[in-house]
mmCIF file of C-alpha atoms in Angstrom:
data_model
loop_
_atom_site.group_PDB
_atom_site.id
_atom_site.type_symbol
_atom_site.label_atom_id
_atom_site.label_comp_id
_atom_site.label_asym_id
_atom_site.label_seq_id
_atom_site.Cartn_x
_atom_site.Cartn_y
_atom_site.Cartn_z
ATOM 1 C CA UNK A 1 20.409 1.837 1.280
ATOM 2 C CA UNK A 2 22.878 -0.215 3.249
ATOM 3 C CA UNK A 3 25.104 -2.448 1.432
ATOM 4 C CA UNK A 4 23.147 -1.234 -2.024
ATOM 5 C CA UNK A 5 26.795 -0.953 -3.836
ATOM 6 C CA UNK A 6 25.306 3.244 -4.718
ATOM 7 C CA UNK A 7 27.920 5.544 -4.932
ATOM 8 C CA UNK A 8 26.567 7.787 -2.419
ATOM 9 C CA UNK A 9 29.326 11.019 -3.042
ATOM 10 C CA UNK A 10 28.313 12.689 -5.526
ATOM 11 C CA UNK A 11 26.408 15.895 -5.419
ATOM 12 C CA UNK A 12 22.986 15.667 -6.797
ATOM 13 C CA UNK A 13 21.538 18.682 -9.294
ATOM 14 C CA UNK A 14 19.745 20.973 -6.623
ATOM 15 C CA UNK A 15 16.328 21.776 -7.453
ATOM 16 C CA UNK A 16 13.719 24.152 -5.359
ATOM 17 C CA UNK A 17 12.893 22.371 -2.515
ATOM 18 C CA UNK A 18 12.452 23.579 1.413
ATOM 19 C CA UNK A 19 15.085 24.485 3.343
ATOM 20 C CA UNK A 20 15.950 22.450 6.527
ATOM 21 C CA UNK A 21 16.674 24.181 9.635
ATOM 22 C CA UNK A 22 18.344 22.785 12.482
ATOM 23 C CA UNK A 23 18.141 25.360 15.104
ATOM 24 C CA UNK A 24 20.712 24.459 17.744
ATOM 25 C CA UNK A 25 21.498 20.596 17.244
ATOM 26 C CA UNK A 26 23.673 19.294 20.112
ATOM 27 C CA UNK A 27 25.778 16.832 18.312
ATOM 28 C CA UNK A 28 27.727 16.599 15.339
ATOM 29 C CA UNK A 29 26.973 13.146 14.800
ATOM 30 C CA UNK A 30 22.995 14.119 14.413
ATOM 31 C CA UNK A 31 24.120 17.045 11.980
ATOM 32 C CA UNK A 32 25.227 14.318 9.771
ATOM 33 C CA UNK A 33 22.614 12.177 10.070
ATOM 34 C CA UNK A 34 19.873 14.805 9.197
ATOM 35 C CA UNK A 35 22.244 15.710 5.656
ATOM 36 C CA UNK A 36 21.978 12.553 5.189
ATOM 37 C CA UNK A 37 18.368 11.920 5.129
ATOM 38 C CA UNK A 38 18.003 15.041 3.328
ATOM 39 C CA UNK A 39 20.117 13.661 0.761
ATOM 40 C CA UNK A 40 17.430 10.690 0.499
ATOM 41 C CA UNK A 41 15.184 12.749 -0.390
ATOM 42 C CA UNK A 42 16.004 15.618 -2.410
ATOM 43 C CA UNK A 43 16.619 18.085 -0.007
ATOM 44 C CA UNK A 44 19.926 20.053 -0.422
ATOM 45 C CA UNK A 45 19.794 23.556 1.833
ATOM 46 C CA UNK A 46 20.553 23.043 5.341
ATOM 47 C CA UNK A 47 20.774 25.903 7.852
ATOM 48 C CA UNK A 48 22.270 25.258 11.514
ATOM 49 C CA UNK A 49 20.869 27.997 14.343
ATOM 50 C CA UNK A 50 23.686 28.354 16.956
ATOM 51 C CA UNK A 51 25.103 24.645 17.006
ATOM 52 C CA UNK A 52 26.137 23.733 20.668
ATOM 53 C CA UNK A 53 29.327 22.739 19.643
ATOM 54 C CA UNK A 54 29.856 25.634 16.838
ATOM 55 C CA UNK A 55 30.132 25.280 13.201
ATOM 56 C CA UNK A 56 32.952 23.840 11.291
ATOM 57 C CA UNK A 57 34.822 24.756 13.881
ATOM 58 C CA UNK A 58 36.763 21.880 15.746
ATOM 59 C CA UNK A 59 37.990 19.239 13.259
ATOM 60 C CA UNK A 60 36.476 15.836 15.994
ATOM 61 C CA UNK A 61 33.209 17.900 15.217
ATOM 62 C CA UNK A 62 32.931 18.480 11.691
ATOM 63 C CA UNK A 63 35.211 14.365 11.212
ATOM 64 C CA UNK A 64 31.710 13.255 13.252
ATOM 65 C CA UNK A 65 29.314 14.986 11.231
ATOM 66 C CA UNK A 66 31.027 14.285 8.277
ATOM 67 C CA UNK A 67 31.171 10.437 8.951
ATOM 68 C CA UNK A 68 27.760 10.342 9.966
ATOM 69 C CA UNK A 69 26.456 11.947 6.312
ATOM 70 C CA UNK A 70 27.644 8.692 4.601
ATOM 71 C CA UNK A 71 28.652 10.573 1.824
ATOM 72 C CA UNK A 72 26.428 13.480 1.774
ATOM 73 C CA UNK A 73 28.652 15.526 2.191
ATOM 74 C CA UNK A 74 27.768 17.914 0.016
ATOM 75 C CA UNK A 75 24.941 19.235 2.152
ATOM 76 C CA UNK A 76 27.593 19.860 5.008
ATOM 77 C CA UNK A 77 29.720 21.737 3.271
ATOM 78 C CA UNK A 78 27.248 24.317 1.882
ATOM 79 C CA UNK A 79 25.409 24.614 5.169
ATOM 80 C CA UNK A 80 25.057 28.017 6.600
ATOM 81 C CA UNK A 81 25.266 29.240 10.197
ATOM 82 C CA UNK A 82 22.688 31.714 11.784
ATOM 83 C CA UNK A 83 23.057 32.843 15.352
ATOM 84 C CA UNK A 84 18.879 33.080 15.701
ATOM 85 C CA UNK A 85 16.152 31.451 14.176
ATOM 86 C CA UNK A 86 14.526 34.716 13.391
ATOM 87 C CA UNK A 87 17.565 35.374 11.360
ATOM 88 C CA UNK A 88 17.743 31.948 9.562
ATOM 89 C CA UNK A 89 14.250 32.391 8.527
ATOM 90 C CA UNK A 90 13.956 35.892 7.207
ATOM 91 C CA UNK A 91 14.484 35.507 3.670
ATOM 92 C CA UNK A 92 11.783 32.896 3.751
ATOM 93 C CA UNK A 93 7.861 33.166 2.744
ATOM 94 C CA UNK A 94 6.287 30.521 4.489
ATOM 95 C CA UNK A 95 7.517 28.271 7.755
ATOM 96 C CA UNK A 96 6.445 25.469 9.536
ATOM 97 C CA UNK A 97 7.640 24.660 12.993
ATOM 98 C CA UNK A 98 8.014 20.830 14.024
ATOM 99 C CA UNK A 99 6.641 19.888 17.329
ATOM 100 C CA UNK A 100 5.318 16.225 18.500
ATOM 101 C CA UNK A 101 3.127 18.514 21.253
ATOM 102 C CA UNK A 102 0.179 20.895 21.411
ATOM 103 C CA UNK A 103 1.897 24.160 22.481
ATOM 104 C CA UNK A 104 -1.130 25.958 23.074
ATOM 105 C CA UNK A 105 -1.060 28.352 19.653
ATOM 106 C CA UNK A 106 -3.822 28.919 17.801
ATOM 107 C CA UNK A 107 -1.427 27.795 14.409
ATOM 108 C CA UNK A 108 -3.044 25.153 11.875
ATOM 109 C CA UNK A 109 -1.552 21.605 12.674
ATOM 110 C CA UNK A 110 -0.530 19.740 9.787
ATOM 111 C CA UNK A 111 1.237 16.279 9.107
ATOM 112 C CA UNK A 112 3.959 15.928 6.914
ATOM 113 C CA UNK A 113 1.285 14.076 4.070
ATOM 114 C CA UNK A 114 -0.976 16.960 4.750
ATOM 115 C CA UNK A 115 1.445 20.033 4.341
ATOM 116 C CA UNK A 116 4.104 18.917 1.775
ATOM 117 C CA UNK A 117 1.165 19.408 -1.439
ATOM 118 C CA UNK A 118 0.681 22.608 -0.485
ATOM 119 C CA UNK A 119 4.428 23.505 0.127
ATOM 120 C CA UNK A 120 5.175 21.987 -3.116
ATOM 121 C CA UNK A 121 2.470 24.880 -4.744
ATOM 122 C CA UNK A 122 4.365 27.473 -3.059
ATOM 123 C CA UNK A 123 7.836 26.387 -4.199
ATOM 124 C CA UNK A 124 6.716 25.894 -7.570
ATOM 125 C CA UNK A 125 5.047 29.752 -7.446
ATOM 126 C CA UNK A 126 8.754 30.701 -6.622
ATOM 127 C CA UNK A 127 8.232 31.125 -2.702
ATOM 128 C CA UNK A 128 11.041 30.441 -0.494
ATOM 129 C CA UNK A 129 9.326 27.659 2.492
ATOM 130 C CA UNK A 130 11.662 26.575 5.363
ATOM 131 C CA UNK A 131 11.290 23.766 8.100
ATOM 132 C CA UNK A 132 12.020 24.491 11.808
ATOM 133 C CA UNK A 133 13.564 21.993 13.653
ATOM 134 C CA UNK A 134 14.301 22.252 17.214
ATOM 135 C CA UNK A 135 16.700 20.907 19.528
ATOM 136 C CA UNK A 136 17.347 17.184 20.555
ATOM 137 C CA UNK A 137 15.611 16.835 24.001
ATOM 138 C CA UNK A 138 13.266 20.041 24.367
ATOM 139 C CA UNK A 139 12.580 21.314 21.124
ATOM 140 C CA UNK A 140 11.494 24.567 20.046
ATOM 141 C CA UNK A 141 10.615 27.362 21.917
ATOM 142 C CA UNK A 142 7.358 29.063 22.028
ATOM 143 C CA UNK A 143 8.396 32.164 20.510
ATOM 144 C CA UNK A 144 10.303 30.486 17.680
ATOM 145 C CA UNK A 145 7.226 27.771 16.594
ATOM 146 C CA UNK A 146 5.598 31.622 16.870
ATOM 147 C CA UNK A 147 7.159 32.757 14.193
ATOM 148 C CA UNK A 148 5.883 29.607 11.987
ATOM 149 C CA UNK A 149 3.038 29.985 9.423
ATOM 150 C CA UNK A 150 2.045 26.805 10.595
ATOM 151 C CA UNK A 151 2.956 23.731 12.928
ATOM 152 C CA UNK A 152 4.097 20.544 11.681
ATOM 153 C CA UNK A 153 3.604 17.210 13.702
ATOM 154 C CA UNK A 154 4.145 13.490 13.095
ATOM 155 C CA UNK A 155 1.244 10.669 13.703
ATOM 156 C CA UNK A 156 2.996 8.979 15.813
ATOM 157 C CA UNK A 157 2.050 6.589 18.847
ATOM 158 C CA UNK A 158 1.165 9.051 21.578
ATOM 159 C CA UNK A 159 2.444 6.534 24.110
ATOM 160 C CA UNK A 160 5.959 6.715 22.638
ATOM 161 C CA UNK A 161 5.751 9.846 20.483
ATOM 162 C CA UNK A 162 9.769 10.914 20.458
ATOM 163 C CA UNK A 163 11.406 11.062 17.434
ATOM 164 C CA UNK A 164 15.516 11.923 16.927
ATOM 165 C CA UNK A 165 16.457 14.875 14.584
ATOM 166 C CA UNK A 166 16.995 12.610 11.614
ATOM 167 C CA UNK A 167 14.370 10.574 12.211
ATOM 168 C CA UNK A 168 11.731 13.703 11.954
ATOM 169 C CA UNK A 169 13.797 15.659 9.169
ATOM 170 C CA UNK A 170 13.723 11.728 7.110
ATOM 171 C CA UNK A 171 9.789 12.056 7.448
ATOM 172 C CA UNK A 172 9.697 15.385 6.224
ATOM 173 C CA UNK A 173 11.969 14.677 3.103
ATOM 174 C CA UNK A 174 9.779 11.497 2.802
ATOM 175 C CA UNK A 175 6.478 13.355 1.928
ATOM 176 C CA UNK A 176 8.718 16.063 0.256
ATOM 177 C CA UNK A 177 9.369 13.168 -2.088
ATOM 178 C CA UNK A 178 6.149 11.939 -2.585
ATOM 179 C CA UNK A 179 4.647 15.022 -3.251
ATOM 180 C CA UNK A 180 7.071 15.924 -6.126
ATOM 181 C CA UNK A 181 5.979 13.147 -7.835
ATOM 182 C CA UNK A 182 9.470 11.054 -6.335
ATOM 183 C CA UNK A 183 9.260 7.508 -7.965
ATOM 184 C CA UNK A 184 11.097 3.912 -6.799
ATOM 185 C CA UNK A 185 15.172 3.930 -8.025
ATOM 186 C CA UNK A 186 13.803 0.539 -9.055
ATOM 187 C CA UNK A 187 10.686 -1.491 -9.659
ATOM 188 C CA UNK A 188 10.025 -5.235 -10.293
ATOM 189 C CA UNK A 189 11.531 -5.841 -13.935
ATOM 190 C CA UNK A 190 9.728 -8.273 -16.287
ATOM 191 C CA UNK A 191 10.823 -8.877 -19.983
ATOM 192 C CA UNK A 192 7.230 -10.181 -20.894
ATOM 193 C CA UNK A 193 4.575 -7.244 -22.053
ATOM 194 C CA UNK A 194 1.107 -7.857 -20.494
ATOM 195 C CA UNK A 195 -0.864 -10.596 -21.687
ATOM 196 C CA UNK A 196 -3.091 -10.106 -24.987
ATOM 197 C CA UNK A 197 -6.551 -10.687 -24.802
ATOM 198 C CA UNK A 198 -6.038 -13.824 -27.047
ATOM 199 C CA UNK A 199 -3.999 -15.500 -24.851
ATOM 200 C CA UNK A 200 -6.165 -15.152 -21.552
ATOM 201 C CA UNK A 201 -9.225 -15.912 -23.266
ATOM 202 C CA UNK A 202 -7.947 -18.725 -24.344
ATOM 203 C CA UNK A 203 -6.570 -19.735 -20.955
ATOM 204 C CA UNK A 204 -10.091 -19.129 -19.891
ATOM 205 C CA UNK A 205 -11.992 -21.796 -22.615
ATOM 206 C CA UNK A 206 -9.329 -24.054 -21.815
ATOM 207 C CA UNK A 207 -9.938 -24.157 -17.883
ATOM 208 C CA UNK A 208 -13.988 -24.004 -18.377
ATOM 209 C CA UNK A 209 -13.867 -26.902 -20.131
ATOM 210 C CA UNK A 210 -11.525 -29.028 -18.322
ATOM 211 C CA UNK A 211 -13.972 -28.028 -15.662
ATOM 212 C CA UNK A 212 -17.078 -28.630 -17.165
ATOM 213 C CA UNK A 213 -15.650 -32.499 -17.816
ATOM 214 C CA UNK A 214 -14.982 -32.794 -14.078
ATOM 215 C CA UNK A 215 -18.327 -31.950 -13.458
ATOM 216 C CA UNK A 216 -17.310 -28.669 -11.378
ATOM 217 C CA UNK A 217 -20.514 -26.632 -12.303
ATOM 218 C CA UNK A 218 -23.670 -27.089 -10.390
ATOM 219 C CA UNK A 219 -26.886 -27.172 -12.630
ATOM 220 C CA UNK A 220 -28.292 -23.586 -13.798
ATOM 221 C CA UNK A 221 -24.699 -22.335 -12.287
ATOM 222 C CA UNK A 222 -22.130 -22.135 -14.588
ATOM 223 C CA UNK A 223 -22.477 -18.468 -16.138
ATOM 224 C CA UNK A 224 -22.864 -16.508 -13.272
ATOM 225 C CA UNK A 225 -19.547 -19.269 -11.577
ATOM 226 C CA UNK A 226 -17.769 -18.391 -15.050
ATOM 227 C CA UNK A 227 -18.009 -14.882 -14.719
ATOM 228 C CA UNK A 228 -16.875 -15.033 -11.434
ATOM 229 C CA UNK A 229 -13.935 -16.900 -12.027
ATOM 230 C CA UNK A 230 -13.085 -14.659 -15.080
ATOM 231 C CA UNK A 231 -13.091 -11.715 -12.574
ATOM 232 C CA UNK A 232 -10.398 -13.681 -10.570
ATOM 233 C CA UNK A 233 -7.927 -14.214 -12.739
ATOM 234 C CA UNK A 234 -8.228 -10.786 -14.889
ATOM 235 C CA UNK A 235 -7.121 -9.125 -11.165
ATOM 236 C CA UNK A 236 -3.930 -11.306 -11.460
ATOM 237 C CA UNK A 237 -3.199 -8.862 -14.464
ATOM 238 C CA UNK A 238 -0.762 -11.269 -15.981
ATOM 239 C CA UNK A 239 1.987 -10.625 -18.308
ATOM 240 C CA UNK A 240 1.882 -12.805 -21.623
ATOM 241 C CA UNK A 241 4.201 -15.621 -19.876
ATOM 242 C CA UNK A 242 2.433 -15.164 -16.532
ATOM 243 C CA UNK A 243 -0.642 -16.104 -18.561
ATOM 244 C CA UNK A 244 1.066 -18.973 -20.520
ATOM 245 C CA UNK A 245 2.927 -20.559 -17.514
ATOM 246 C CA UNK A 246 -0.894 -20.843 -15.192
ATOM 247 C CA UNK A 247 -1.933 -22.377 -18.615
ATOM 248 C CA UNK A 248 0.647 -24.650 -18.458
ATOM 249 C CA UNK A 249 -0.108 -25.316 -14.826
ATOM 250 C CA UNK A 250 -3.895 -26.189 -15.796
ATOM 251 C CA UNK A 251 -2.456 -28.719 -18.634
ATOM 252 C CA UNK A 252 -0.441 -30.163 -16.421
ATOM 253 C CA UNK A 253 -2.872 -30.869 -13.254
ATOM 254 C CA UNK A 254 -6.281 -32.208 -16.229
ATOM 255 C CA UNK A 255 -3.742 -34.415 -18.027
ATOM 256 C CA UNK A 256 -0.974 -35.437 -15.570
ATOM 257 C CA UNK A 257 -3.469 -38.071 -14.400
ATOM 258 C CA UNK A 258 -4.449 -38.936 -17.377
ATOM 259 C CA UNK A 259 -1.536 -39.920 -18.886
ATOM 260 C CA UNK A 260 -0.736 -41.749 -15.250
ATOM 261 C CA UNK A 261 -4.088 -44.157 -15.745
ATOM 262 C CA UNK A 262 -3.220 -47.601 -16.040
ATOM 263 C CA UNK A 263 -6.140 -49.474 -17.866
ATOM 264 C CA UNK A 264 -7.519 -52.360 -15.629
ATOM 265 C CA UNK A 265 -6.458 -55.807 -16.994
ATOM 266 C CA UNK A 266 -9.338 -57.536 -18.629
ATOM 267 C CA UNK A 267 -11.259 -60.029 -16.982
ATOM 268 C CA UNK A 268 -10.080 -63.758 -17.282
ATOM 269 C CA UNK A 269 -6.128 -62.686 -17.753
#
């Protein structure tokens, strides 16, 4: 993530995953881009389809895409050139074909959530499964989302339903992720273990009776309140100091006051 302080250049351990196709991006610039949110995601094989511009060749080109990888560059320089996307896919089992439009085929229409379980099966059964993506403003063709197993589209707001190369190739990887069972680099770190049974029972008698004193029950009321209020607090799922601290806060708000009473003065003084 920006300004996250990761060393982003070095070359992650590939493991099966599909490969990503570009089949004739325009600009080097989006070439980079797309490694890079392949990179994000676990995605390491990229295959370019007759790039406008060619492939490496021209340093500007290959300086642009490289830039634009923000370090994964590793994905750049393994990527392999096809002149056709018949060619690029023929070593492959199973393809699906991105399109944000109904193209008239009688192919099964998947999202990304939808088809990455199933491609997941595949790659695990030792299949080879590609991704077709087509080119910057008009896609894929007809005949090459024809040669697709399948056609893969984003839910996206039909009013506004373009999405740039990296964008729909960092959606893929997304679900890729997900469906590989692709956890958080980091999650919110406590040092306390969850609360003991002890401790938030005893939270609980504490409150109930402070309660009861104030005269918060109605008549005939307080088991079915108590209950309820029990339910609350177990959702909180507290962690032993979590548990402690709302204690604490309790104490503080039954005998604050109390300490704060000043006795009236006695009559006749």
């Amino acid at each position: 993530m920006p300004g996250s302080g990761t060393d982003h250049t070095r070359a992650p351990v590939a493991t099966p995953a599909p490969v990503i196709i570009l089949v004739e991006p325009q600009m080097a610039e989006n070439i980079g881009m797309c490694a890079r949110a392949m990179a994000n995601f676990g995605l390491s094989e990229m295959r370019l389809v007759a790039p406008r511009d060619g492939w490496p060749g021209g340093g500007g080109l290959k300086k642009g895409a490289m830039a634009a990888a923000s370090g994964a560059t590793h994905i750049l320089e393994t990527a392999r050139l096809y002149p056709t996307a018949a060619e690029a896919i023929a070593d492959l089992n199973y393809v699906l074909a991105t399109t944000a439009r109904e193209r008239g085929q009688m192919k099964r229409v998947v999202t990304p959530a939808e088809a990455m379980p199933p491609v997941a099966a595949r790659i695990g059964e030792g299949e080879r499964v590609g991704i077709l993506f087509g080119r910057e403003r008009i896609g894929l063709t007809n005949e090459e989302i024809s040669f697709a197993d399948a056609i893969l589209t984003f839910p996206v707001n039909p009013a506004f339903a373009s999405l740039n190369l990296a964008q729909a190739v960092l959606l893929a990887g997304y679900e890729w992720f997900k469906a590989t069972d692709g956890q958080p680099t980091f999650r919110e770190h406590t040092d306390s273990p969850p609360a003991t049974r002890a401790t938030v029972l005893s939270m609980f008698d504490y409150l109930e009776a402070e309660l009861d004193v104030c005269g918060f029950f109605p008549p005939g009321k307080k088991q079915i309140m108590t209950a309820n209020l029990r339910d609350i607090l177990h959702r909180l799922a507290m962690t032993e100091q979590e548990a402690r601290t709302l204690r604490g806060v309790f104490k503080s708000l039954t005998e604050g006051p109390r300490r704060l009473r000043v006795p009236k003065p006695a009559e006749g003084k």
